[in-house]
Coordinates of C-alpha atoms in Angstrom, one line a residue:
M844 CA 23.0 -7.0 29.0
R845 CA 26.9 -6.9 28.4
S846 CA 29.0 -8.2 25.5
R847 CA 30.3 -11.7 25.9
A848 CA 32.7 -10.7 23.1
S849 CA 33.8 -7.6 25.2
L850 CA 33.1 -5.2 22.2
L851 CA 31.9 -1.5 22.4
L852 CA 30.1 -0.7 19.7
S853 CA 30.2 3.1 18.5
W854 CA 27.7 4.2 15.8
A855 CA 27.0 7.3 14.5
S856 CA 23.9 7.6 11.8
T857 CA 21.1 10.0 11.0
C858 CA 18.0 9.8 9.5
S859 CA 19.0 10.6 6.2
G860 CA 20.6 7.3 5.8
R861 CA 24.2 8.1 6.6
W862 CA 25.8 5.1 8.8
Q863 CA 29.4 4.7 10.1
F864 CA 30.5 1.9 12.1
G865 CA 33.4 1.4 14.4
L866 CA 34.5 -1.4 16.8
L867 CA 36.7 -0.8 19.7
A868 CA 37.8 -4.0 20.9
L869 CA 38.5 -4.2 24.8
G870 CA 39.5 -8.0 25.0
P871 CA 40.7 -10.6 22.4
V872 CA 38.2 -12.4 20.4
A873 CA 39.6 -15.6 19.2
A874 CA 39.9 -16.2 15.2
G875 CA 37.3 -18.0 13.8
T876 CA 34.9 -16.9 16.4
T877 CA 31.2 -16.8 15.3
L878 CA 29.4 -13.8 16.9
S879 CA 25.6 -14.2 17.7
A880 CA 23.0 -11.7 19.0
A881 CA 24.0 -12.8 22.5
D882 CA 27.1 -11.1 22.0
F883 CA 25.8 -7.7 21.4
D884 CA 23.8 -5.6 23.6
G885 CA 20.5 -4.8 21.5
E886 CA 19.0 -2.0 23.8
A887 CA 22.5 -0.3 23.3
I888 CA 22.6 -0.5 19.6
Y889 CA 18.6 0.6 19.2
R890 CA 19.5 3.6 21.5
N891 CA 22.5 4.4 19.6
S892 CA 21.7 3.7 15.7
C893 CA 17.7 3.6 15.3
A894 CA 16.1 5.4 18.0
A895 CA 17.3 8.9 16.5
C896 CA 14.7 7.9 13.7
H897 CA 12.3 6.0 15.3
E898 CA 11.5 7.8 18.2
S899 CA 12.1 11.3 16.6
G900 CA 8.5 11.7 14.8
E901 CA 10.2 11.2 11.3
N902 CA 7.0 10.4 9.5
R903 CA 8.0 7.6 7.4
A904 CA 9.7 5.6 10.3
P905 CA 7.6 3.2 12.3
G906 CA 7.7 4.3 16.2
L907 CA 8.8 2.3 19.0
D908 CA 5.1 1.1 20.0
A909 CA 4.8 -0.2 16.3
L910 CA 8.1 -2.0 16.2
R911 CA 7.3 -3.8 19.6
N912 CA 4.2 -5.0 18.0
L913 CA 6.5 -7.3 15.9
S914 CA 8.3 -10.8 16.7
P915 CA 12.1 -10.6 16.5
A916 CA 11.9 -12.6 13.4
A917 CA 9.8 -10.3 11.8
I918 CA 12.5 -7.3 12.8
E919 CA 15.2 -9.2 11.8
A920 CA 13.7 -9.8 8.3
S921 CA 12.8 -6.9 7.7
L922 CA 16.8 -6.0 8.3
T923 CA 18.1 -8.7 6.4
D924 CA 15.7 -9.1 3.6
G925 CA 12.9 -6.2 4.0
T926 CA 12.6 -2.6 3.4
M927 CA 16.0 -2.1 5.9
A928 CA 17.8 -4.4 4.4
A929 CA 20.1 -1.6 3.0
I930 CA 20.7 -1.0 6.5
G931 CA 21.1 -4.5 8.0
R932 CA 23.6 -5.2 5.5
A933 CA 25.9 -2.5 6.7
M934 CA 25.4 -3.9 10.5
P935 CA 28.5 -6.2 11.4
E936 CA 27.2 -9.6 12.2
G937 CA 24.6 -10.4 14.9
H938 CA 24.0 -6.6 15.3
A939 CA 20.6 -7.3 13.7
A940 CA 19.6 -10.0 15.4
A941 CA 20.4 -8.5 18.8
V942 CA 18.3 -5.5 17.8
A943 CA 15.3 -7.9 16.9
Q944 CA 15.8 -9.4 20.5
F945 CA 15.5 -6.5 22.6
L946 CA 12.7 -4.7 20.5
G947 CA 10.3 -8.0 19.5
R948 CA 7.7 -9.7 21.9
E949 CA 7.0 -12.9 22.3
V950 CA 5.3 -15.0 19.5
S951 CA 1.9 -17.0 20.8
A952 CA 1.2 -20.3 20.0
A953 CA -1.5 -19.4 17.4
E954 CA 0.9 -17.2 15.7
D955 CA 3.3 -20.3 15.4
G956 CA 0.7 -22.3 13.4
T957 CA -2.1 -23.3 15.6
V958 CA -5.2 -21.5 13.9
L959 CA -8.8 -22.3 14.4
L960 CA -9.7 -24.7 11.0
C961 CA -13.3 -24.2 9.5
P962 CA -15.0 -27.3 10.3
D963 CA -16.0 -27.5 6.2
P964 CA -13.2 -25.8 4.4
Q965 CA -14.7 -26.8 1.0
W966 CA -15.1 -23.9 -1.4
R967 CA -18.5 -23.1 -3.2
A968 CA -18.0 -22.8 -6.5
P969 CA -17.8 -19.0 -7.4
P970 CA -18.1 -16.8 -9.0
E971 CA -21.6 -16.0 -9.0
G972 CA -23.2 -14.3 -6.3
P973 CA -22.0 -11.1 -4.3
R974 CA -18.2 -10.6 -4.4
W975 CA -15.5 -8.3 -4.3
A976 CA -11.8 -9.0 -6.1
G977 CA -9.3 -7.1 -6.8
W978 CA -8.7 -3.1 -5.6
G979 CA -11.6 -1.4 -7.4
T980 CA -13.7 -4.6 -7.6
G981 CA -14.2 -4.1 -11.6
L982 CA -12.1 -3.0 -14.5
H983 CA -12.4 0.9 -14.0
N984 CA -11.3 0.8 -10.2
R985 CA -14.6 2.8 -8.9
R986 CA -14.7 1.0 -5.8
F987 CA -18.1 1.3 -6.0
Q988 CA -20.1 -2.0 -5.1
P989 CA -23.9 -2.3 -6.7
A990 CA -26.7 -3.0 -4.4
A991 CA -27.2 -6.4 -5.3
D992 CA -23.4 -7.2 -4.1
A993 CA -23.6 -5.0 -1.2
G994 CA -26.7 -6.1 0.6
L995 CA -26.6 -2.9 2.4
D996 CA -28.0 0.4 1.4
G997 CA -28.9 3.7 3.3
T998 CA -31.5 2.4 5.2
S999 CA -29.6 -0.7 6.5
V1000 CA -25.9 0.6 7.4
G1001 CA -27.0 2.2 10.7
E1002 CA -27.6 -1.8 12.0
L1003 CA -24.1 -2.7 11.3
H1004 CA -22.3 -4.5 14.3
L1005 CA -18.8 -6.4 14.9
R1006 CA -19.4 -10.0 13.5
W1007 CA -16.0 -11.3 14.4
V1008 CA -12.5 -10.2 14.4
F1009 CA -8.9 -11.7 12.9
G1010 CA -6.0 -11.4 14.4
L1011 CA -3.4 -10.3 11.9
P1012 CA -0.2 -12.6 13.2
D1013 CA 3.1 -10.6 13.7
A1014 CA 2.0 -7.3 12.2
D1015 CA 2.3 -3.7 13.4
R1016 CA 0.1 -2.4 9.9
A1017 CA -2.4 -4.1 8.2
R1018 CA -2.4 -3.2 4.3
G1019 CA -3.4 -6.4 2.7
A1020 CA -6.8 -5.4 0.6
P1021 CA -9.2 -8.8 0.7
A1022 CA -11.0 -10.4 -1.9
V1023 CA -14.4 -12.3 -1.1
A1024 CA -16.3 -14.6 -3.3
G1025 CA -18.2 -18.1 -3.2
G1026 CA -18.2 -17.9 0.9
R1027 CA -14.7 -17.2 1.4
L1028 CA -12.4 -14.3 2.0
F1029 CA -8.8 -14.0 0.7
L1030 CA -6.4 -11.9 2.8
G1031 CA -2.8 -11.0 2.4
T1032 CA -0.8 -10.2 5.5
R1033 CA 2.3 -7.9 6.8
N1034 CA 4.3 -11.3 7.6
G1035 CA 3.8 -12.9 3.8
E1036 CA 1.0 -15.3 4.9
V1037 CA -1.9 -15.2 2.9
F1038 CA -5.3 -16.4 4.7
A1039 CA -8.5 -18.4 3.1
L1040 CA -11.1 -17.7 5.5
G1041 CA -14.9 -18.5 6.1
A1042 CA -16.6 -14.9 4.9
E1043 CA -19.2 -15.3 7.5
T1044 CA -17.4 -17.0 10.3
G1045 CA -13.8 -16.0 10.2
C1046 CA -12.7 -19.6 10.3
T1047 CA -9.4 -20.8 8.4
A1048 CA -9.8 -23.1 5.5
W1049 CA -6.1 -22.7 4.6
R1050 CA -2.8 -20.4 5.0
F1051 CA 0.0 -19.8 2.6
Q1052 CA 3.6 -18.3 3.2
A1053 CA 4.5 -15.9 0.4
R1054 CA 8.1 -14.6 0.2
A1055 CA 7.6 -11.2 1.7
E1056 CA 4.6 -9.3 3.0
V1057 CA 1.5 -9.1 0.5
R1058 CA 0.6 -5.5 0.4
T1059 CA -1.3 -5.8 -3.1
A1060 CA -5.5 -6.5 -3.2
I1061 CA -6.2 -10.0 -4.1
V1062 CA -7.5 -10.7 -7.6
F1063 CA -9.5 -14.1 -8.5
G1064 CA -10.8 -15.7 -11.8
R1065 CA -9.9 -18.3 -14.1
A1066 CA -6.8 -18.4 -16.1
N1067 CA -7.7 -19.0 -20.3
D1068 CA -9.3 -22.4 -20.1
Q1069 CA -8.6 -24.0 -17.0
D1070 CA -11.2 -25.3 -14.9
R1071 CA -10.0 -24.1 -11.4
Q1072 CA -10.5 -20.7 -10.0
A1073 CA -6.8 -19.3 -9.0
L1074 CA -5.6 -16.5 -7.2
Y1075 CA -3.8 -13.5 -8.2
F1076 CA -1.5 -11.3 -6.0
G1077 CA 2.0 -10.0 -5.4
D1078 CA 4.5 -9.1 -2.5
T1079 CA 6.7 -6.8 -1.7
K1080 CA 9.8 -8.2 -3.2
A1081 CA 8.3 -7.8 -6.8
N1082 CA 7.3 -11.7 -6.7
L1083 CA 3.9 -12.1 -8.5
Y1084 CA 1.6 -15.5 -7.7
S1085 CA -1.2 -17.7 -8.7
L1086 CA -2.5 -20.3 -6.1
D1087 CA -5.6 -22.4 -6.4
A1088 CA -8.4 -20.9 -4.7
A1089 CA -9.9 -24.1 -3.4
S1090 CA -6.3 -25.4 -1.7
G1091 CA -3.7 -22.7 -1.4
E1092 CA -1.6 -24.7 -3.7
L1093 CA 1.2 -22.4 -5.1
L1094 CA 0.6 -22.6 -9.1
W1095 CA 3.3 -20.3 -9.9
R1096 CA 5.4 -17.6 -9.2
T1097 CA 7.5 -15.2 -10.9
R1098 CA 9.8 -11.9 -10.1
V1099 CA 8.9 -9.1 -12.4
D1100 CA 11.5 -6.9 -11.8
E1101 CA 15.2 -7.6 -11.2
H1102 CA 15.9 -4.1 -9.2
P1103 CA 17.0 -4.9 -5.6
A1104 CA 14.4 -2.2 -4.7
A1105 CA 11.4 -3.4 -6.6
T1106 CA 8.1 -3.9 -4.8
L1107 CA 4.6 -5.1 -5.7
T1108 CA 1.9 -2.7 -4.2
G1109 CA -0.8 -1.9 -6.8
S1110 CA -3.3 -5.1 -7.4
P1111 CA -3.0 -6.9 -10.5
V1112 CA -6.1 -6.7 -12.6
L1113 CA -7.3 -9.8 -14.5
Y1114 CA -8.6 -9.4 -18.2
E1115 CA -8.8 -12.1 -21.3
G1116 CA -6.3 -14.3 -19.5
R1117 CA -3.6 -12.1 -18.6
L1118 CA -2.4 -10.2 -15.6
Y1119 CA -1.4 -6.6 -15.7
T1120 CA 0.4 -5.2 -12.8
G1121 CA 2.3 -2.4 -12.3
V1122 CA 5.9 -2.1 -10.4
S1123 CA 6.7 0.4 -8.2
S1124 CA 10.3 0.3 -5.3
I1125 CA 11.6 1.4 -2.3
E1126 CA 14.5 3.4 -4.3
E1127 CA 12.9 6.7 -3.1
F1128 CA 13.9 5.8 0.4
T1129 CA 17.4 3.7 -0.4
G1130 CA 18.2 6.4 -2.6
S1131 CA 18.8 8.6 0.2
F1132 CA 21.7 7.1 1.7
A1133 CA 24.7 9.3 1.1
D1134 CA 26.6 6.4 -0.3
Y1135 CA 24.4 5.2 -2.4
G1136 CA 24.5 5.7 -6.0
C1137 CA 20.9 7.1 -6.9
C1138 CA 19.1 6.0 -8.6
T1139 CA 18.5 3.4 -11.4
F1140 CA 15.0 2.1 -11.0
R1141 CA 11.8 2.9 -13.4
G1142 CA 8.5 2.2 -12.9
S1143 CA 6.7 -0.3 -15.5
V1144 CA 3.7 -2.2 -16.5
L1145 CA 3.4 -5.7 -17.5
A1146 CA 1.4 -8.3 -18.8
V1147 CA 1.6 -11.7 -17.9
D1148 CA 0.1 -15.1 -19.1
A1149 CA -2.0 -15.7 -16.1
S1150 CA -1.9 -19.4 -16.5
N1151 CA 1.6 -20.0 -16.3
G1152 CA 3.3 -16.4 -15.2
E1153 CA 5.0 -16.0 -18.4
R1154 CA 5.7 -12.5 -19.5
I1155 CA 4.1 -11.2 -22.7
W1156 CA 5.0 -7.8 -22.8
K1157 CA 7.1 -5.5 -20.2
V1158 CA 7.0 -1.6 -20.9
H1159 CA 8.9 1.2 -18.5
T1160 CA 7.0 4.7 -17.5
I1161 CA 10.1 6.6 -18.6
P1162 CA 11.7 5.3 -22.1
D1163 CA 15.2 6.3 -21.7
E1164 CA 17.5 4.2 -19.3
P1165 CA 19.5 6.0 -16.2
E1166 CA 23.0 7.3 -17.1
P1167 CA 25.9 8.6 -14.8
R1168 CA 24.8 12.1 -14.1
R1169 CA 27.1 14.2 -11.5
P1170 CA 29.0 13.0 -8.4
N1171 CA 26.9 14.0 -4.9
K1172 CA 29.3 15.5 -1.9
R1173 CA 30.5 12.3 -0.9
R1174 CA 31.8 11.8 -4.9
V1175 CA 29.2 9.0 -5.9
T1176 CA 28.0 9.0 -9.0
Q1177 CA 24.3 9.8 -9.4
Y1178 CA 22.2 8.3 -11.6
G1179 CA 19.2 9.5 -13.8
P1180 CA 16.4 9.6 -14.9
S1181 CA 14.5 7.1 -12.5
G1182 CA 11.4 6.7 -10.7
A1183 CA 7.7 7.4 -11.9
A1184 CA 6.9 4.2 -10.1
I1185 CA 3.3 2.9 -10.2
W1186 CA 1.9 2.1 -6.9
S1187 CA -1.9 1.5 -7.6
A1188 CA -3.5 -0.8 -9.9
P1189 CA -3.9 -0.7 -13.7
T1190 CA -7.2 0.8 -15.2
I1191 CA -8.8 -1.3 -18.0
D1192 CA -10.6 0.6 -20.8
V1193 CA -12.4 -2.2 -23.2
K1194 CA -13.8 -0.1 -25.6
L1195 CA -10.1 1.1 -26.9
R1196 CA -8.5 -1.7 -25.7
R1197 CA -5.9 0.4 -23.1
L1198 CA -4.9 0.5 -20.2
Y1199 CA -4.1 3.5 -17.8
V1200 CA -1.8 3.5 -14.8
T1201 CA -0.6 6.9 -12.6
T1202 CA 2.8 7.4 -11.9
G1203 CA 4.7 8.7 -9.1
D1204 CA 7.9 11.2 -8.8
N1205 CA 11.2 11.3 -10.1
Y1206 CA 13.9 10.0 -7.4
S1207 CA 17.1 11.7 -9.3
D1208 CA 17.8 14.5 -11.6
P1209 CA 16.7 14.9 -14.4
P1210 CA 13.2 15.2 -13.8
T1211 CA 10.9 13.7 -16.6
E1212 CA 7.4 14.4 -18.2
D1213 CA 6.3 10.9 -16.9
S1214 CA 6.3 11.5 -13.7
D1215 CA 2.9 12.3 -11.3
A1216 CA 1.0 11.3 -14.7
I1217 CA -1.6 9.6 -16.5
I1218 CA 0.0 7.2 -19.3
A1219 CA -2.3 5.3 -21.8
F1220 CA -0.7 1.8 -23.2
S1221 CA -2.3 -0.7 -25.6
L1222 CA -3.5 -3.6 -23.8
D1223 CA -2.3 -6.0 -26.6
S1224 CA 1.1 -4.8 -27.5
G1225 CA 2.3 -2.4 -24.4
E1226 CA 2.8 0.2 -27.0
R1227 CA 2.6 3.7 -25.3
L1228 CA 0.0 5.9 -26.4
W1229 CA -0.2 9.3 -24.6
S1230 CA 0.6 10.9 -21.4
R1231 CA -0.4 13.6 -19.3
Q1232 CA 1.6 15.2 -16.5
F1233 CA 0.2 17.1 -13.4
T1234 CA 3.2 18.0 -11.6
Q1235 CA 6.6 19.1 -13.2
G1236 CA 9.9 19.1 -12.0
D1237 CA 9.2 16.5 -9.1
A1238 CA 12.2 14.9 -8.6
Y1239 CA 12.5 13.7 -4.8
N1240 CA 13.8 11.1 -2.5
M1241 CA 14.1 10.9 1.2
A1242 CA 17.5 12.8 1.5
C1243 CA 15.2 15.7 0.4
N1244 CA 13.3 15.7 4.0
P1245 CA 13.9 18.5 6.6
G1246 CA 16.3 17.7 8.7
A1247 CA 18.2 15.1 6.3
D1248 CA 21.7 16.1 5.0
K1249 CA 20.6 16.6 1.4
V1250 CA 23.5 14.7 -0.1
N1251 CA 21.4 13.0 -2.4
C1252 CA 18.7 15.2 -2.8
P1253 CA 18.0 16.4 -6.6
E1254 CA 18.7 19.7 -7.9
A1255 CA 14.9 19.8 -8.7
D1256 CA 13.9 19.0 -4.9
G1257 CA 10.4 18.6 -5.7
P1258 CA 7.4 18.4 -3.3
D1259 CA 6.8 14.6 -3.7
F1260 CA 3.5 14.8 -5.5
D1261 CA 3.2 11.0 -6.3
F1262 CA -0.7 9.4 -7.4
G1263 CA -0.8 7.2 -5.1
S1264 CA -4.4 5.7 -6.2
S1265 CA -5.8 4.1 -9.6
A1266 CA -7.4 6.7 -12.0
M1267 CA -11.0 5.7 -11.9
L1268 CA -12.8 5.7 -15.4
V1269 CA -16.4 6.6 -15.5
D1270 CA -19.2 7.5 -17.7
L1271 CA -19.9 11.0 -18.0
G1272 CA -23.4 10.5 -20.2
E1273 CA -24.1 11.1 -23.9
G1274 CA -21.2 9.2 -25.0
R1275 CA -18.7 10.9 -22.9
R1276 CA -16.3 9.5 -20.2
A1277 CA -13.7 10.6 -17.9
L1278 CA -10.5 9.5 -16.1
V1279 CA -10.8 10.8 -12.8
A1280 CA -7.7 10.6 -10.4
G1281 CA -6.5 12.4 -7.2
Q1282 CA -3.2 13.4 -6.3
K1283 CA -1.1 14.1 -3.3
S1284 CA -1.0 17.7 -4.1
G1285 CA -4.5 17.8 -2.9
F1286 CA -6.0 18.1 -6.5
V1287 CA -8.4 16.0 -8.5
H1288 CA -8.1 15.9 -12.2
A1289 CA -10.3 14.5 -14.5
V1290 CA -9.4 13.8 -18.2
D1291 CA -11.0 12.5 -21.2
P1292 CA -9.6 9.2 -22.6
D1293 CA -11.2 9.2 -25.8
R1294 CA -9.0 12.6 -26.7
D1295 CA -6.1 11.3 -25.7
G1296 CA -6.0 12.5 -22.0
A1297 CA -7.3 16.1 -23.1
L1298 CA -8.2 18.2 -19.3
L1299 CA -12.0 18.1 -18.6
W1300 CA -11.5 20.1 -14.9
T1301 CA -9.5 20.2 -12.0
R1302 CA -10.4 20.7 -8.5
Q1303 CA -8.2 21.4 -5.1
A1304 CA -9.8 19.3 -2.5
G1305 CA -6.8 19.7 0.3
R1306 CA -3.5 21.8 0.7
G1307 CA -1.6 18.4 -0.3
G1308 CA 1.8 17.5 1.4
M1309 CA 4.4 14.4 1.3
L1310 CA 1.5 12.3 2.7
G1311 CA -1.6 13.6 1.0
G1312 CA -3.1 15.5 -0.3
I1313 CA -5.3 12.3 -1.4
Q1314 CA -3.8 8.9 -0.6
F1315 CA -5.2 5.6 -1.5
G1316 CA -8.0 7.4 -3.3
P1317 CA -11.5 8.4 -3.9
A1318 CA -14.6 6.4 -5.3
A1319 CA -17.4 7.3 -7.5
D1320 CA -21.2 6.1 -8.5
S1321 CA -22.6 7.1 -11.5
Q1322 CA -23.2 10.4 -10.7
N1323 CA -20.2 11.5 -8.5
A1324 CA -16.9 10.8 -6.9
Y1325 CA -16.1 11.0 -3.4
V1326 CA -12.6 12.4 -2.4
A1327 CA -11.1 11.7 1.0
V1328 CA -8.2 14.1 2.1
S1329 CA -5.2 13.3 4.3
D1330 CA -3.4 16.8 4.4
Y1331 CA -1.1 14.8 7.1
A1332 CA 1.5 16.5 8.6
G1333 CA 2.4 14.3 12.0
P1334 CA 0.0 13.7 14.9
R1335 CA -2.4 16.4 15.5
P1336 CA -5.4 16.7 17.0
D1337 CA -6.9 19.3 14.9
S1338 CA -9.5 19.4 12.3
V1339 CA -7.5 18.5 8.8
G1340 CA -8.7 17.0 5.5
G1341 CA -12.3 15.4 5.2
L1342 CA -14.2 14.2 2.7
T1343 CA -15.7 16.2 -0.5
A1344 CA -18.5 15.0 -3.1
Y1345 CA -17.8 16.2 -6.5
R1346 CA -19.9 15.9 -9.3
L1347 CA -18.3 13.9 -12.3
R1348 CA -19.7 15.6 -15.2
D1349 CA -18.4 19.1 -14.6
G1350 CA -16.0 19.0 -11.2
E1351 CA -18.5 21.1 -9.3
E1352 CA -18.4 20.4 -5.6
L1353 CA -21.8 19.4 -4.0
W1354 CA -21.0 19.0 -0.3
H1355 CA -17.6 18.9 2.3
V1356 CA -17.4 17.6 5.3
P1357 CA -14.6 18.4 7.5
A1358 CA -12.5 16.0 9.5
E1359 CA -13.6 15.7 13.2
R1360 CA -11.1 16.1 15.6
C1361 CA -9.5 13.3 17.4
P1362 CA -11.0 11.8 20.2
A1363 CA -9.6 13.2 23.7
R1364 CA -6.0 11.8 25.1
R1365 CA -5.9 9.6 22.3
K1366 CA -1.7 9.4 21.5
G1367 CA -0.3 10.0 18.3
C1368 CA -3.6 10.9 16.7
S1369 CA -4.5 12.7 13.2
P1370 CA -8.1 13.0 12.1
G1371 CA -7.2 13.1 8.5
H1372 CA -8.8 11.0 5.7
S1373 CA -6.2 8.7 3.9
A1374 CA -7.6 5.7 3.6
A1375 CA -9.3 4.6 0.2
V1376 CA -13.2 5.3 0.1
T1377 CA -16.0 2.7 -0.4
A1378 CA -19.3 3.8 -2.1
I1379 CA -22.2 1.7 -2.2
S1380 CA -25.9 3.0 -3.1
G1381 CA -26.8 5.9 -1.0
V1382 CA -23.5 5.6 1.3
V1383 CA -19.8 6.1 1.0
F1384 CA -17.3 5.0 4.1
S1385 CA -14.3 6.5 4.6
G1386 CA -12.0 5.8 7.6
S1387 CA -9.7 8.2 9.3
L1388 CA -6.2 8.2 10.6
D1389 CA -7.6 8.5 14.1
G1390 CA -8.9 4.9 13.7
I1391 CA -12.7 5.8 13.3
L1392 CA -14.7 4.3 10.5
R1393 CA -17.7 6.6 8.9
A1394 CA -20.5 5.6 6.9
Y1395 CA -21.6 8.8 5.3
S1396 CA -25.1 10.0 3.3
T1397 CA -24.2 10.4 -0.4
A1398 CA -26.6 12.8 -0.4
N1399 CA -25.2 15.6 1.8
G1400 CA -22.5 14.1 3.9
E1401 CA -24.7 13.3 7.0
V1402 CA -22.8 10.6 8.9
L1403 CA -25.3 7.7 9.2
W1404 CA -23.1 5.2 11.1
R1405 CA -19.6 5.4 12.7
Y1406 CA -17.6 2.8 14.7
D1407 CA -14.2 3.3 16.8
T1408 CA -11.9 0.5 15.8
V1409 CA -9.2 1.5 18.4
R1410 CA -9.2 -1.0 21.0
S1411 CA -8.4 -4.4 22.2
Y1412 CA -9.9 -7.4 20.5
P1413 CA -8.7 -10.2 22.9
G1414 CA -11.4 -13.0 21.4
T1415 CA -10.5 -13.3 17.8
V1416 CA -11.7 -16.5 15.9
N1417 CA -8.2 -17.2 15.4
G1418 CA -6.7 -16.7 19.1
V1419 CA -4.2 -14.3 17.9
D1420 CA -4.7 -10.7 20.5
A1421 CA -5.6 -7.9 18.0
E1422 CA -5.2 -4.2 18.6
G1423 CA -7.2 -1.7 16.3
G1424 CA -5.3 1.5 15.4
S1425 CA -5.6 4.0 12.1
L1426 CA -7.3 3.5 9.2
N1427 CA -5.2 3.7 6.1
G1428 CA -4.1 2.0 3.1
P1429 CA -7.1 0.0 1.5
G1430 CA -11.0 0.9 2.6
P1431 CA -13.6 -1.3 3.4
V1432 CA -14.7 -4.3 1.6
V1433 CA -18.6 -4.9 1.1
V1434 CA -20.1 -7.9 0.1
D1435 CA -23.7 -9.8 0.7
G1436 CA -24.6 -7.4 4.0
M1437 CA -20.9 -7.8 5.2
L1438 CA -18.4 -5.3 5.7
Y1439 CA -14.7 -5.9 6.1
V1440 CA -11.6 -3.6 7.2
N1441 CA -8.4 -3.8 8.4
S1442 CA -7.2 -1.6 11.4
G1443 CA -3.8 -0.4 12.2
Y1444 CA -1.3 1.3 10.4
G1445 CA 2.2 1.3 12.7
Q1446 CA 4.0 3.7 10.0
F1447 CA 4.1 7.7 9.4
G1448 CA 3.8 8.2 13.2
T1449 CA 0.2 6.8 13.1
T1450 CA -1.6 3.7 15.6
P1451 CA -0.2 0.7 14.8
G1452 CA -2.7 -2.5 14.8
N1453 CA -3.6 -5.9 13.7
A1454 CA -7.2 -6.3 13.8
F1455 CA -9.0 -7.4 10.4
L1456 CA -12.8 -6.3 11.8
A1457 CA -16.0 -8.2 9.9
F1458 CA -19.4 -6.0 10.5
G1459 CA -22.9 -7.4 9.6
L1460 CA -26.3 -6.9 9.7
P1461 CA -28.4 -8.5 13.0

């Protein structure tokens, strides 16, 4: 492909985010000329300026295979208004579109709006009966489904078989966690669509287009004295939504944080007519650019009126506002303190009327006492009550990565030991309780919520690292916590991570099952367990990065059932061809004898995919 404008583009870039642009004119360009994608060589732009990250094994950059799962529109949207907007804004006019046209695949008719509608799209009145809502299917975030709602146990789980597959449109990863109630399943997707599906058949009742990827879990319930059931969720541009569950009609939308890097990843929690949600950001990434004044985002938690989206209170995880600090080597002023984002769903303590959040690292100097911590707030006022930190001095951004230029790396150069998952509120018996949380350091911590976070026990489940350790979190029944460990360090076929059971009352290890080796000849494979764990009576489900979902006995870790999700699924219920991939992010959802799980995670060197799978009993 030759440039019709006869321009030769010369770019230099590094994976740490330093971009320089130069244009050498080989022929005149008329004044007022509008350049388009066709005026540029998209392949040359990609090879010179993108491949260094996307084909180098850089853990946080999707590989070429993952990019080619997306449409041109999705790639261009990422460069103009998504996670790569900081790079896209620095591109000359027409270059983002040219790269998108080179990489993107043809869009099918099914993705372009033609879907198979349910013959009877009426919403059965919930919420009585089996259901799953939000991240942890309850205020305590234990990810445990009681037997009456699960419809499965250790004696029947071995009979699970694939019922139907929904192809996620225009996706290289499946990160939205569904809600299930009243015979419907509600699912958010990478391209910002939210679908209402028949829970038993997968047929589409309605679809709604949000402004960005819907990564949070979906919550449903009545707001105050309103009659209709509503859905609540957030997108990656920090918008919080409410939809009518029956029709998909937008009831309200509100932006919860004006920082340009703000995003919503953790599910909101609905309690007493209020939504509680934590705010995260991508400034850990954008802060790595050498010409960026890193960093000014602070994590926060909000209470919002569920009936209209109006803010009731908002409080930051770091009380002090960022101030100018030192200049970097490019003489760009750096700011701090920053970071302590909230990646996960808040946990509600009805007894004490408190809310607990787990926080991430700082992005810049100085490190604070609020990062890598569990923090308690008042439900009613947002007053900060106590904080327990587990890793000190953890100030990190992606400029600190191996091979990066280090220009914006904080002097603290922390290990990046976020909490990526919620704290679980559990009952220990005899009036005692605990908050149990897993950290990317590989450690599991239990603290006492009734004694301002006093430490009860700590156990090391894995060696830890930037991508786990413990990523998306454990599950707990009445006796034990079940902890999945990733210990991901890039694609590797050998055994890393696994699943461990700990007794809640004292942290004693009851059993450990190491990760199995990757299947032979599986490209870019790691067998670590990074996805969230789900527990039911007698069974714990854990998916691995090699794409295999397993059901383990809670008694001894014996594998009761397994399914390899890495395969092609051409006959999907919505006509969108699907591919299975790595299991990461939200774990399985189990409701009324059905198990639902996402397959595909085109990030961090793992296997992309766009399959949403539904399993059931014969």
